[in-house]
Amino acid sequence: MVDVVGTCASVLDEAASLAREGAPAGTCVAAREQTAGRARLGRVWESPAEGLAVAVVLRPKAPMGLLSGLASVAGLGAVDALRVLGAEVSLAWPDDVVDACGRKLGGAVCSAGYGEGGVFVVAGVYVNVLPPDGDLAAAGSPAPREAAGLASLLDTVPDLETLAAAVGDAVVARVRAWEDGIAAGQGTAGPLGPVLSEWFDEMPLMGQGVRVLLPDGRVAAEGTLAGIDGWGRVTVRTDDGRELEFSSEQGSVRPR
């Protein structure tokens, strides 16, 4: 069941309010337009009308220290849902949904809280149906990706409620599988342990030339994207043979 609203400040905030009141895992809120959407690193997400903005209440069965991996897990869930619809998409580090050309359709972001029922996480997924004017990125991003829209990848785009339900269900399924992996001991490799091998194999730009850009836009390193670890840190091998690690808080990866 998806609660669809017309316009709201942030679907994350809407879902968090429900979670604090005890809403069960899987509760979804979708909006036709956000006026103050929130992205990672405290940035504002530009979310045009008629795009998908959905937030899912999660009550993950996992240690608090591993919850930081859920934004990427939610992003993989969004990719799962869009692929079932026929869109050729993938998840670019750390949580951008991109098409086969590397153009950005949207992304995922998570926020944790506490209320009736205990600890919760709300996972937000944003996907544009039509590309906005200019680049698609959170305000303040040092290097926006070229924008894309779902309508360019599908013959027919489902209505908002159907699309939100598909994404919400896929995110919940991904999180349950992630929980099973954590319970089986895969969390010893870090929050992304249960999905690390799969993500490594399909991550765009893996093995290709990249630049790592700092939040202020300066180039921190250039080289080959050589790996990712269970904590979500990417490894870049520079031309002189050094291997440098970067977290998603430190920088963004773009083609060289």
Short mmCIF file of C-alpha atoms in Angstrom, two decimals:
data_model
loop_
_atom_site.label_atom_id
_atom_site.label_comp_id
_atom_site.label_asym_id
_atom_site.label_seq_id
_atom_site.Cartn_x
_atom_site.Cartn_y
_atom_site.Cartn_z
CA MET A 1 0.00 0.00 0.00
CA VAL A 2 1.37 3.40 -1.00
CA ASP A 3 0.18 6.70 0.43
CA VAL A 4 0.40 9.18 -2.46
CA VAL A 5 0.46 12.90 -1.67
CA GLY A 6 0.45 15.77 -4.14
CA THR A 7 3.23 18.02 -2.91
CA CYS A 8 5.32 17.78 0.24
CA ALA A 9 8.57 19.19 1.56
CA SER A 10 10.29 15.79 1.78
CA VAL A 11 9.04 12.22 1.47
CA LEU A 12 11.77 11.24 3.95
CA ASP A 13 10.22 13.52 6.55
CA GLU A 14 6.71 12.26 5.76
CA ALA A 15 7.76 8.62 6.17
CA ALA A 16 9.80 9.38 9.29
CA SER A 17 6.74 10.92 10.95
CA LEU A 18 4.79 7.73 10.30
CA ALA A 19 7.68 5.58 11.54
CA ARG A 20 7.88 7.52 14.83
CA GLU A 21 4.19 6.74 15.32
CA GLY A 22 4.87 3.01 14.90
CA ALA A 23 4.25 2.45 11.18
CA PRO A 24 5.40 -1.06 10.19
CA ALA A 25 8.25 -1.92 7.87
CA GLY A 26 7.23 -1.58 4.25
CA THR A 27 5.05 1.51 4.75
CA CYS A 28 5.50 3.71 1.64
CA VAL A 29 4.91 7.38 1.01
CA ALA A 30 5.13 8.81 -2.52
CA ALA A 31 4.86 12.41 -3.70
CA ARG A 32 4.25 13.97 -7.08
CA GLU A 33 6.56 16.83 -6.15
CA GLN A 34 9.01 17.67 -3.36
CA THR A 35 9.80 21.24 -2.44
CA ALA A 36 12.73 20.48 -0.12
CA GLY A 37 13.89 16.98 -0.88
CA ARG A 38 16.96 15.78 1.01
CA ALA A 39 19.97 14.02 -0.48
CA ARG A 40 23.17 12.68 1.04
CA LEU A 41 25.67 14.92 2.80
CA GLY A 42 22.87 17.29 3.76
CA ARG A 43 22.32 18.51 0.21
CA VAL A 44 18.96 19.61 -1.17
CA TRP A 45 17.48 17.40 -3.89
CA GLU A 46 15.88 19.13 -6.84
CA SER A 47 12.78 16.98 -7.42
CA PRO A 48 10.63 18.22 -10.31
CA ALA A 49 6.92 17.55 -10.61
CA GLU A 50 5.80 14.21 -12.07
CA GLY A 51 8.97 12.42 -11.03
CA LEU A 52 9.07 9.55 -8.55
CA ALA A 53 9.80 10.46 -4.94
CA VAL A 54 9.10 7.54 -2.62
CA ALA A 55 10.19 6.75 0.93
CA VAL A 56 9.94 3.34 2.60
CA VAL A 57 9.91 2.65 6.32
CA LEU A 58 12.45 -0.01 7.27
CA ARG A 59 13.01 -1.70 10.62
CA PRO A 60 16.22 -3.55 9.84
CA LYS A 61 17.30 -6.51 11.93
CA ALA A 62 20.98 -5.64 12.04
CA PRO A 63 23.50 -3.96 14.35
CA MET A 64 23.41 -0.16 14.38
CA GLY A 65 26.97 -0.01 13.09
CA LEU A 66 25.97 -1.67 9.83
CA LEU A 67 22.98 0.50 8.95
CA SER A 68 25.19 2.88 6.96
CA GLY A 69 25.08 0.43 4.07
CA LEU A 70 21.34 0.72 3.57
CA ALA A 71 21.40 3.64 1.10
CA SER A 72 23.35 1.51 -1.38
CA VAL A 73 21.12 -1.51 -0.67
CA ALA A 74 18.04 0.66 -1.32
CA GLY A 75 19.65 1.90 -4.53
CA LEU A 76 20.10 -1.69 -5.68
CA GLY A 77 16.44 -2.28 -4.91
CA ALA A 78 15.48 0.65 -7.11
CA VAL A 79 17.63 -0.78 -9.90
CA ASP A 80 15.92 -4.17 -9.48
CA ALA A 81 12.47 -2.60 -9.87
CA LEU A 82 13.38 -0.53 -12.91
CA ARG A 83 15.01 -3.49 -14.62
CA VAL A 84 11.86 -5.56 -14.19
CA LEU A 85 10.02 -2.76 -16.02
CA GLY A 86 12.55 -3.04 -18.85
CA ALA A 87 14.87 -0.10 -18.13
CA GLU A 88 18.59 -0.66 -18.64
CA VAL A 89 19.98 0.89 -15.47
CA SER A 90 22.65 0.31 -12.85
CA LEU A 91 23.87 1.75 -9.55
CA ALA A 92 26.83 4.10 -9.74
CA TRP A 93 28.88 4.73 -6.60
CA PRO A 94 27.63 5.35 -4.06
CA ASP A 95 23.88 5.59 -4.68
CA ASP A 96 23.13 7.10 -8.13
CA VAL A 97 20.73 5.31 -10.49
CA VAL A 98 22.16 5.73 -14.00
CA ASP A 99 21.33 4.53 -17.51
CA ALA A 100 23.68 2.66 -19.84
CA CYS A 101 25.30 5.94 -20.89
CA GLY A 102 26.02 6.98 -17.31
CA ARG A 103 23.28 9.60 -17.28
CA LYS A 104 21.59 10.03 -13.93
CA LEU A 105 17.93 9.19 -13.44
CA GLY A 106 17.90 9.54 -9.67
CA GLY A 107 19.33 8.09 -6.49
CA ALA A 108 18.76 6.76 -3.00
CA VAL A 109 19.25 8.24 0.46
CA CYS A 110 18.55 6.95 3.97
CA SER A 111 17.80 8.57 7.30
CA ALA A 112 17.56 6.84 10.70
CA GLY A 113 15.47 7.70 13.74
CA TYR A 114 13.78 6.36 16.86
CA GLY A 115 10.17 6.31 17.97
CA GLU A 116 7.34 4.01 18.85
CA GLY A 117 8.51 0.56 17.82
CA GLY A 118 12.18 1.38 18.25
CA VAL A 119 14.88 2.21 15.72
CA PHE A 120 13.80 2.78 12.13
CA VAL A 121 15.36 3.77 8.83
CA VAL A 122 13.52 5.54 6.02
CA ALA A 123 14.90 4.86 2.56
CA GLY A 124 14.15 7.49 -0.06
CA VAL A 125 14.36 6.84 -3.79
CA TYR A 126 14.10 9.59 -6.41
CA VAL A 127 13.71 8.89 -10.12
CA ASN A 128 12.83 11.39 -12.84
CA VAL A 129 10.27 10.32 -15.42
CA LEU A 130 11.20 13.24 -17.67
CA PRO A 131 14.69 14.74 -17.45
CA PRO A 132 14.79 18.21 -15.90
CA ASP A 133 16.37 21.17 -17.59
CA GLY A 134 20.13 21.06 -17.15
CA ASP A 135 21.90 18.46 -15.02
CA LEU A 136 20.31 16.19 -12.44
CA ALA A 137 22.01 16.45 -9.07
CA ALA A 138 21.60 17.52 -5.51
CA ALA A 139 22.25 21.22 -5.04
CA GLY A 140 25.89 21.74 -4.12
CA SER A 141 27.20 18.69 -5.96
CA PRO A 142 30.67 19.40 -7.38
CA ALA A 143 30.10 17.59 -10.66
CA PRO A 144 26.49 16.98 -11.70
CA ARG A 145 25.87 14.04 -13.98
CA GLU A 146 24.06 14.55 -17.26
CA ALA A 147 20.34 14.07 -16.65
CA ALA A 148 18.09 11.35 -17.98
CA GLY A 149 14.45 10.38 -17.55
CA LEU A 150 12.70 7.04 -17.29
CA ALA A 151 10.42 7.92 -20.21
CA SER A 152 13.40 7.72 -22.57
CA LEU A 153 14.08 4.11 -21.48
CA LEU A 154 10.55 2.66 -21.47
CA ASP A 155 7.79 2.55 -24.05
CA THR A 156 5.24 3.09 -21.29
CA VAL A 157 5.92 4.46 -17.82
CA PRO A 158 3.60 3.16 -15.07
CA ASP A 159 1.53 5.62 -13.08
CA LEU A 160 3.10 7.05 -9.92
CA GLU A 161 1.36 4.70 -7.48
CA THR A 162 2.30 1.58 -9.47
CA LEU A 163 5.89 2.75 -9.91
CA ALA A 164 6.22 3.67 -6.22
CA ALA A 165 4.82 0.31 -5.13
CA ALA A 166 7.23 -1.57 -7.41
CA VAL A 167 10.23 0.36 -6.10
CA GLY A 168 9.08 0.10 -2.49
CA ASP A 169 8.57 -3.66 -2.73
CA ALA A 170 11.97 -4.12 -4.37
CA VAL A 171 13.71 -2.06 -1.70
CA VAL A 172 12.05 -4.11 1.06
CA ALA A 173 13.08 -7.36 -0.69
CA ARG A 174 16.67 -6.16 -1.02
CA VAL A 175 16.80 -5.16 2.64
CA ARG A 176 15.44 -8.54 3.74
CA ALA A 177 18.08 -10.32 1.69
CA TRP A 178 20.70 -8.00 3.18
CA GLU A 179 19.43 -8.84 6.68
CA ASP A 180 19.77 -12.55 5.88
CA GLY A 181 23.34 -11.96 4.75
CA ILE A 182 24.15 -10.05 7.92
CA ALA A 183 22.64 -12.85 10.02
CA ALA A 184 24.81 -15.35 8.12
CA GLY A 185 27.97 -13.46 9.12
CA GLN A 186 28.60 -11.50 5.93
CA GLY A 187 28.56 -8.27 7.92
CA THR A 188 32.07 -9.02 9.16
CA ALA A 189 33.25 -7.56 5.83
CA GLY A 190 31.32 -4.35 6.53
CA PRO A 191 27.80 -3.00 5.91
CA LEU A 192 27.96 -3.88 2.21
CA GLY A 193 29.30 -7.38 2.75
CA PRO A 194 26.12 -9.16 1.57
CA VAL A 195 25.99 -7.26 -1.75
CA LEU A 196 29.65 -6.51 -2.35
CA SER A 197 30.47 -9.17 -4.94
CA GLU A 198 27.37 -8.43 -7.03
CA TRP A 199 27.90 -4.68 -6.94
CA PHE A 200 31.58 -4.97 -7.85
CA ASP A 201 30.73 -7.02 -10.94
CA GLU A 202 28.21 -4.55 -12.33
CA MET A 203 29.39 -1.17 -11.04
CA PRO A 204 29.75 1.37 -13.86
CA LEU A 205 33.33 2.62 -14.41
CA MET A 206 34.94 -0.33 -12.62
CA GLY A 207 38.30 -0.88 -14.30
CA GLN A 208 38.01 2.42 -16.20
CA GLY A 209 39.74 5.78 -15.90
CA VAL A 210 38.18 8.10 -13.33
CA ARG A 211 38.67 11.34 -11.47
CA VAL A 212 37.84 11.70 -7.79
CA LEU A 213 36.38 15.12 -7.06
CA LEU A 214 36.29 16.65 -3.60
CA PRO A 215 33.04 18.27 -2.37
CA ASP A 216 34.39 21.68 -3.45
CA GLY A 217 35.04 20.39 -6.97
CA ARG A 218 38.82 20.05 -6.79
CA VAL A 219 40.40 16.90 -8.27
CA ALA A 220 41.71 14.67 -5.48
CA ALA A 221 43.06 11.89 -7.67
CA GLU A 222 43.05 10.45 -11.18
CA GLY A 223 43.53 6.84 -12.14
CA THR A 224 41.65 3.57 -12.58
CA LEU A 225 38.70 2.56 -10.45
CA ALA A 226 40.09 -0.65 -9.04
CA GLY A 227 37.75 -1.81 -6.29
CA ILE A 228 35.27 -1.24 -3.52
CA ASP A 229 35.30 -2.61 0.03
CA GLY A 230 32.58 -3.68 2.44
CA TRP A 231 32.45 -0.20 3.97
CA GLY A 232 31.70 1.40 0.62
CA ARG A 233 35.16 2.89 0.07
CA VAL A 234 36.41 2.84 -3.51
CA THR A 235 40.02 2.22 -4.48
CA VAL A 236 41.61 4.27 -7.24
CA ARG A 237 44.93 3.09 -8.69
CA THR A 238 46.91 6.11 -9.88
CA ASP A 239 49.17 6.17 -12.91
CA ASP A 240 52.25 5.90 -10.68
CA GLY A 241 50.95 2.72 -9.03
CA ARG A 242 49.58 4.09 -5.76
CA GLU A 243 46.27 2.78 -4.46
CA LEU A 244 44.13 5.43 -2.77
CA GLU A 245 40.90 4.84 -0.89
CA PHE A 246 37.98 7.28 -0.78
CA SER A 247 34.71 7.22 1.14
CA SER A 248 31.52 8.71 -0.28
CA GLU A 249 31.88 11.58 2.20
CA GLN A 250 35.28 12.45 0.74
CA GLY A 251 34.49 12.68 -2.92
CA SER A 252 32.61 11.76 -6.08
CA VAL A 253 33.79 9.56 -8.94
CA ARG A 254 33.39 10.73 -12.52
CA PRO A 255 34.80 9.48 -15.86
CA ARG A 256 38.33 10.67 -16.55
#
